[in-house]
Each structure stands twice: as C-alpha cells, then as structure tokens.
Amino acid sequence: MKNKLARLIDKLEINRSLSKAELLELLSNRNDDVLAYLQERAEKVRQSIYGTDVYTRGLIEFTNHCKNDCFYCGIRRSNKNAERYRLSKEHILDCCKTGYGLGFRTFVLQGGEDPYYTDELICDIIKTIKTVYPDCAVTLSIGEKSRESYQAFYDAGADRYLLRHETASDEHYNKLHPSNMSLQTRKQCLFALKEIGYQVGCGFMVGSPYQTDESIVADLLFIQELNPHMVGIGPFIPHKDTPFAHERAGSLELTLYLLSIIRLMLPEVLLPSTTALGTISPKGRERGILAGANVVMPNLSPINVREKYTLYDNKICTGDEAAECRMCMQNRMEGIGYSLTVSRGDYKNIN
Ligand code: 5AD
Ligand code: FES
C-alpha cells in the first residue's frame, strides 16, 4: 500500500474526519492492502469501546404495505406481486414475548409507510411494549412522518429511530426515488428526530444503481455533519419485481471498506452488520463485525410473513424460527471470538 493512503487512514483515525478530496482519494484507490489496514484500525477502535460485545436487536417487520414507490424496493406500492400483510398489536406483542425470552432487549419495529397504523395505534403499541418490558428499548423504522408524529412517538416511549437517508446526493436521490420524494425532506426528518432526542440512525445502500465515488463521499460528509448514533449500510441487492431488477448488486468489499471508514469517523457509533451483507456472502455478517460493525439484527417476525417482507431477492433467514436465528447468530459470533450480549445496547458516549 502506498504510504500516502496509510497516512490518510491514520489521519482519519486521529481527526475523525477527512476533507472531500481526501475521502475521494481514499475511495478511489481502494485495494486489498488498503482494506486490510482500514479493517485493522477500525477493529482496534471498535474493541477499545465495545470490546468483543455484539449488540442484538430483534427485528419485527410488522407491515409490508407501503405508500411509497422507491425504485429499488421490493415492497414498493407498484409491486403487484407482493403479498401484503399487517401484524396486529397482539401479534407484535407475541413477537416481543418470544424475543424477550431469547435475550433481546431492543425491539425494532420496521415497516413500509403504511397509513393503516395511525399515530394513535403506533403510540399505543409503543406504550404497551414499554409497560410490559420496561427494561427494553424500542426502535422505530417506519419512514417519513411529521415532526409532531415523531414527538408523539417519543413521548410514548420510543428510544431510537432508523431512517436511512439512502444517498446524500440530490441527483442520485432523484434516480432512486419518484419525484414526490426528496432528499431535503429526508434530511429534515433526520435533524428533527435528533432534536427531539432520539438516538438516530441514517444510512445508505452500497452499490445502488447510479452510485459513484463522489456520491459516497457525499454520504460520508453527511454522516460527519449529522453525527448520528447509528449508521445502517448494506449492499444493494436487486429485486425481480422492481425497475432495478437487472441492476448489479453492491459488493462485499466496498461495504466492508465503508463500515471501517464509518467506524473511524464515529468511534462510538452503533453499526449493524446487516442481513443484506449476509445475503451476498455466506460469511458476510461475520466479515462486517470484523470490519468494525458491532450490532446484529436477527429477525423476530413470525415465520409465516418472513418471505413476504422481501425488500430484495434471496433474503436469508426467511425459513428460520426466531430461536434458530438467535442461536445461529450466537454461533457465528462466537466463531469469530465475539459474543452476543443481553442488554439494550445503548450508544456509549465516551466523550
Ligand atoms: N437492496 C438492499 N437494501 C434495500 N433496502 C430497500 N431495498 C433494498 C434493496 N433492493 C434498504 C433501504 C431501506 C432499508 C429498510 O432497506 O436502504 O432504507
Ligand atoms: Fe437467521 Fe442465521 S441468523 S438463520
């Protein structure tokens, strides 16, 4: 590896930021040696804060109805082949019960943007979960809402909110979404969530159609600016019933590269090794942890709806019971010298 790139990586570790030109240089000169060095540094930083603990979140995919029509997503409104479902409040609570018994202390309620779930209903679900499981955190991942709705969910007890920004380049954003969606609105939501007091997560897909090194640099600069508690990144994977059916999937290498860069930029960040990463490579999630990630999100959704929540093709874990998934994940993490913790897994604010 050229000394210059090693120096850039060291600078990133010390300053926790790089300029636009430096990030572009780091991205455009990537090779196996640079990746190895980045991973080594990211792993050190991660270990210094989180040791070998891996935090778990139980993911409950409670609705695949969505009013949006994002070009990449398998549950987009126009996909007439998607078999739609919704989980009742009781069903969601059953998932939490199973999850609690398995050691999950964070529940992530994720769904499409589905107006069936009014603010009142969402608040009621949050309040009930927090009453029955006061030692658990609730994370929402239900898209763009008004500031008032976000405030109401927060007041009802929600702790965290995931809303990937998807890309921080306006031009790129408009190639991934219909014209009624905008990056500006997305960003406004993220800043509002942060102001309200949530632990906030943004993120993007790696290798999505029309992504360039420049747009990735924009993503990294946006992450530097927002300074989120969590960042969700995973490879783009085509879905057969979308306009991007024939596009190429994102790569494992670039995803690992970016996980390491993000760990160095935000040492304390909660960084999941995603299901999408496990889908493009059999040891993808292990590789993600070794590149600096520290969170996994096994699926707690009922087995009969798993197949229906397909954002992309060939998604893994759709046939496994929650308990199997949890054990499988535990074995995978222990296999690389890490362990799953039974804890809420909150953001550690070191500084
Ligand atoms: N490939 C990978 N990730 C996807 N997502 C949606 N569709 C795909 C796809 N085809 C991601 C988006 C969204 C998150 C819930 O899933 O980034 O924010
Ligand atoms: Fe779900 Fe391995 S994590 S089966």
XYZ file of N, CA, C and O in Angstrom, residues 19-20 34 55 104 112 118 136 172 188 226-227 229 245 289 302 310 321 327 331 334 338:
88
model
N -11.254 15.608 4.556
C -11.890 16.527 3.622
C -12.500 15.728 2.468
O -12.225 14.532 2.303
N -13.282 16.434 1.678
C -13.906 15.823 0.498
C -12.839 15.201 -0.408
O -12.966 14.049 -0.838
N -5.182 -1.809 1.274
C -5.800 -0.668 1.961
C -6.958 -1.175 2.828
O -7.122 -0.776 3.987
N -24.032 -6.234 20.023
C -25.396 -5.943 20.458
C -26.395 -6.557 19.483
O -26.152 -6.598 18.274
N -33.423 -10.737 23.810
C -33.429 -9.437 23.139
C -33.909 -8.355 24.106
O -34.899 -8.562 24.815
N -43.164 -0.723 6.066
C -43.336 0.239 4.991
C -44.088 1.447 5.543
O -44.537 1.438 6.689
N -52.124 4.336 12.411
C -52.224 5.761 12.759
C -51.239 6.069 13.889
O -50.737 5.153 14.549
N -36.532 -2.677 28.173
C -36.200 -2.790 26.746
C -36.274 -1.439 26.033
O -37.035 -0.553 26.425
N -28.493 11.809 -7.327
C -28.605 10.366 -7.136
C -29.941 10.011 -6.470
O -30.620 9.061 -6.880
N -34.504 16.722 6.620
C -35.269 17.455 7.646
C -35.795 16.498 8.706
O -35.767 16.793 9.900
N -24.292 15.087 10.309
C -25.419 14.691 11.173
C -24.923 14.137 12.504
O -25.567 14.313 13.526
N -23.777 13.456 12.474
C -23.220 12.822 13.669
C -24.263 11.927 14.356
O -24.617 12.136 15.519
N -26.192 8.446 15.937
C -25.808 7.405 16.896
C -25.652 6.055 16.205
O -25.012 5.156 16.732
N -34.532 -4.484 -11.412
C -34.390 -5.948 -11.405
C -33.076 -6.418 -12.019
O -32.491 -7.400 -11.572
N -18.636 -7.614 11.115
C -18.203 -7.397 12.503
C -16.683 -7.188 12.526
O -16.177 -6.272 13.185
N -42.908 -13.195 12.644
C -43.478 -14.550 12.578
C -43.076 -15.233 11.274
O -42.980 -14.583 10.228
N -39.903 -8.945 1.552
C -38.699 -9.054 0.730
C -38.414 -7.732 0.047
O -39.050 -7.381 -0.949
N -37.014 -20.091 12.561
C -37.686 -19.570 13.751
C -36.755 -18.588 14.453
O -35.532 -18.686 14.338
N -29.708 -18.488 17.826
C -28.632 -19.449 18.091
C -27.602 -19.428 16.973
O -26.395 -19.479 17.200
N -23.693 -18.579 17.425
C -22.602 -19.452 16.969
C -21.678 -18.724 16.003
O -20.462 -18.870 16.055
N -19.563 -16.284 18.066
C -18.566 -16.988 18.876
C -17.470 -17.572 18.002
O -16.303 -17.622 18.399
N -16.372 -13.330 19.230
C -17.252 -12.283 19.765
C -18.416 -12.918 20.510
O -18.653 -14.119 20.363
